[in-house]
Coordinates of N, CA and C and ligand atoms in Angstrom, one line a residue:
M1 N -20.7 90.3 -108.5 CA -19.9 90.2 -106.9 C -20.6 89.5 -106.0
P2 N -20.5 88.6 -104.6 CA -20.8 87.5 -104.5 C -21.9 88.2 -103.3
T3 N -22.8 87.5 -102.7 CA -23.3 88.3 -101.8 C -22.9 87.5 -100.4
Y4 N -22.7 88.8 -99.0 CA -22.6 87.8 -98.3 C -23.2 88.5 -96.5
T5 N -24.2 87.2 -96.3 CA -24.9 87.9 -94.9 C -23.8 87.7 -94.0
F6 N -24.2 88.4 -92.9 CA -23.4 88.3 -91.7 C -24.7 89.0 -90.1
R7 N -23.7 88.5 -89.6 CA -24.6 88.7 -87.7 C -23.4 89.1 -87.1
C8 N -23.7 90.7 -86.7 CA -23.0 91.9 -85.8 C -22.3 90.6 -84.5
K9 N -21.6 90.4 -84.1 CA -21.4 89.8 -83.0 C -21.7 91.0 -81.6
E10 N -21.5 92.6 -82.5 CA -21.8 93.1 -80.8 C -23.2 93.7 -80.7
C11 N -24.5 93.9 -81.7 CA -25.5 94.1 -81.5 C -26.1 93.0 -82.2
G12 N -25.2 92.2 -82.9 CA -26.7 91.0 -83.7 C -27.2 91.2 -84.9
E13 N -27.2 92.3 -84.8 CA -27.6 92.8 -86.0 C -27.7 91.9 -87.1
E14 N -28.2 91.7 -88.0 CA -27.5 90.7 -89.6 C -27.7 91.7 -90.7
Y15 N -27.0 91.4 -91.8 CA -26.9 92.7 -93.1 C -26.4 91.6 -93.8
T16 N -26.5 91.9 -95.4 CA -26.2 91.7 -96.7 C -25.5 92.4 -96.9
V17 N -24.2 91.9 -97.7 CA -23.5 93.2 -98.4 C -23.3 92.3 -99.9
F18 N -22.9 93.4 -100.7 CA -22.0 93.0 -101.7 C -20.9 93.1 -102.0
T19 N -20.0 92.7 -102.2 CA -18.6 92.8 -101.6 C -17.9 91.4 -103.3
S20 N -16.7 91.9 -103.1 CA -15.3 90.8 -103.2 C -15.2 90.4 -102.1
Y21 N -14.8 89.1 -102.3 CA -14.2 88.1 -100.9 C -12.8 89.1 -100.0
S22 N -11.7 90.0 -101.1 CA -11.2 90.4 -100.4 C -11.3 91.9 -99.5
K23 N -12.7 91.7 -99.9 CA -13.1 93.1 -98.9 C -13.8 93.0 -97.6
V24 N -14.3 91.5 -98.0 CA -15.2 91.1 -96.9 C -14.3 91.7 -95.0
E25 N -13.1 91.7 -95.1 CA -12.8 92.3 -93.7 C -13.5 93.3 -93.4
E26 N -13.0 94.2 -94.6 CA -13.8 95.3 -93.9 C -15.3 96.2 -94.5
V27 N -15.6 95.1 -93.9 CA -17.0 95.7 -93.9 C -17.7 96.1 -92.4
R28 N -18.5 96.8 -92.3 CA -18.8 96.8 -90.8 C -20.2 96.5 -90.7
C29 N -20.5 96.9 -89.5 CA -22.7 96.5 -89.4 C -22.6 97.7 -89.5
P30 N -23.8 98.1 -90.4 CA -24.4 99.5 -90.7 C -25.0 100.1 -89.4
R31 N -25.3 98.8 -88.4 CA -26.3 99.5 -87.3 C -25.1 100.2 -86.1
C32 N -24.1 99.2 -85.6 CA -23.3 100.0 -84.5 C -21.6 100.2 -84.9
S33 N -21.1 100.1 -86.6 CA -19.9 100.4 -87.3 C -19.1 98.9 -86.9
S34 N -19.0 97.7 -86.1 CA -18.4 96.8 -85.7 C -18.2 96.1 -87.0
K35 N -16.8 95.6 -87.1 CA -16.0 94.6 -88.0 C -16.1 93.4 -87.3
E36 N -16.6 93.5 -86.3 CA -16.8 92.1 -85.4 C -18.2 91.0 -85.8
K37 N -17.8 90.0 -87.0 CA -18.8 89.4 -87.5 C -18.5 88.3 -87.5
E38 N -19.8 87.8 -88.2 CA -20.1 85.9 -88.4 C -20.7 85.7 -89.8
R39 N -20.1 85.4 -90.5 CA -20.8 85.0 -91.7 C -22.1 83.8 -91.2
V40 N -22.8 84.6 -92.0 CA -23.9 83.3 -92.1 C -24.2 82.8 -93.0
Y41 N -25.2 81.8 -93.0 CA -25.3 81.0 -94.4 C -26.2 80.7 -94.3
R42 N -26.6 81.2 -95.7 CA -28.2 81.3 -95.7 C -28.8 80.0 -97.0
K43 N -29.6 79.0 -96.1 CA -30.2 78.1 -98.0 C -30.6 78.3 -98.8
V44 N -29.4 78.3 -99.6 CA -29.8 78.7 -101.3 C -30.4 77.5 -102.4
S45 N -30.8 78.2 -103.3 CA -31.4 77.2 -104.1 C -30.2 75.9 -105.3
F46 N -29.2 75.9 -104.6 CA -28.2 75.8 -105.6 C -28.2 74.1 -105.8
S47 N -28.1 74.2 -106.9 CA -28.6 71.8 -107.1 C -27.1 71.6 -106.9
V48 N -27.0 70.3 -106.1 CA -25.5 70.3 -106.1 C -25.5 68.8 -107.4
Q49 N -26.2 68.2 -107.6 CA -26.7 67.2 -108.2 C -26.5 67.4 -109.6
G50 N -25.2 67.2 -110.2 CA -25.6 67.3 -111.8 C -25.9 68.3 -112.6
G51 N -25.2 69.7 -111.9 CA -25.1 70.8 -112.2 C -23.9 71.1 -112.9
S52 N -24.3 71.7 -114.2 CA -23.6 72.2 -115.4 C -22.7 73.1 -115.4
S53 N -22.4 74.2 -113.8 CA -22.0 74.9 -114.0 C -21.3 75.3 -112.4
S54 N -21.9 74.3 -111.8 CA -21.9 74.0 -110.2 C -19.8 74.3 -109.4
C55 N -19.3 74.2 -110.4 CA -17.8 74.7 -109.9 C -17.7 75.8 -110.5
G56 N -18.5 76.7 -110.8 CA -18.7 77.9 -111.1 C -17.2 78.5 -112.8
G57 N -16.7 77.4 -113.1 CA -15.7 77.4 -114.6 C -14.3 77.7 -113.8
N58 N -13.9 76.8 -112.1 CA -12.6 76.5 -112.3 C -12.1 74.9 -111.9
C59 N -12.8 74.7 -112.5 CA -12.1 73.1 -112.0 C -11.9 72.8 -113.1
S60 N -11.6 73.1 -114.7 CA -11.7 72.1 -115.7 C -11.5 71.1 -115.8
G61 N -13.1 70.5 -115.0 CA -12.5 69.0 -115.5 C -14.2 68.5 -115.3
C62 N -15.5 69.1 -115.0 CA -16.8 69.0 -115.0 C -16.9 69.1 -116.7
S63 N -18.3 68.8 -116.5 CA -18.9 69.3 -117.9 C -19.2 70.7 -118.1
G64 N -19.3 71.4 -117.2 CA -19.6 73.1 -117.0 C -18.4 73.7 -117.8
C65 N -17.6 72.9 -117.3 CA -15.6 73.9 -118.0 C -15.5 73.2 -118.8
G66 N -16.1 72.2 -119.8 CA -15.7 71.6 -121.1 C -14.0 71.6 -121.7
Ligands
LIG1 ZN1 -23.7 95.8 -84.5

């Protein structure tokens, strides 16, 4: 399950949820139950260069997909 961090547009609460992408629309603010939210992109320690599995195994072209 991917982790999504949102900021509520109603009350400004930031919250993180574990959910599938298709369920993101249904995620509600834990504080005010609003669905109005914006995605917050955290700086993650992803290595962009030379990662063997940076594509997630979906491109069939990189070294990680073999
Ligand atoms: Zn809220």
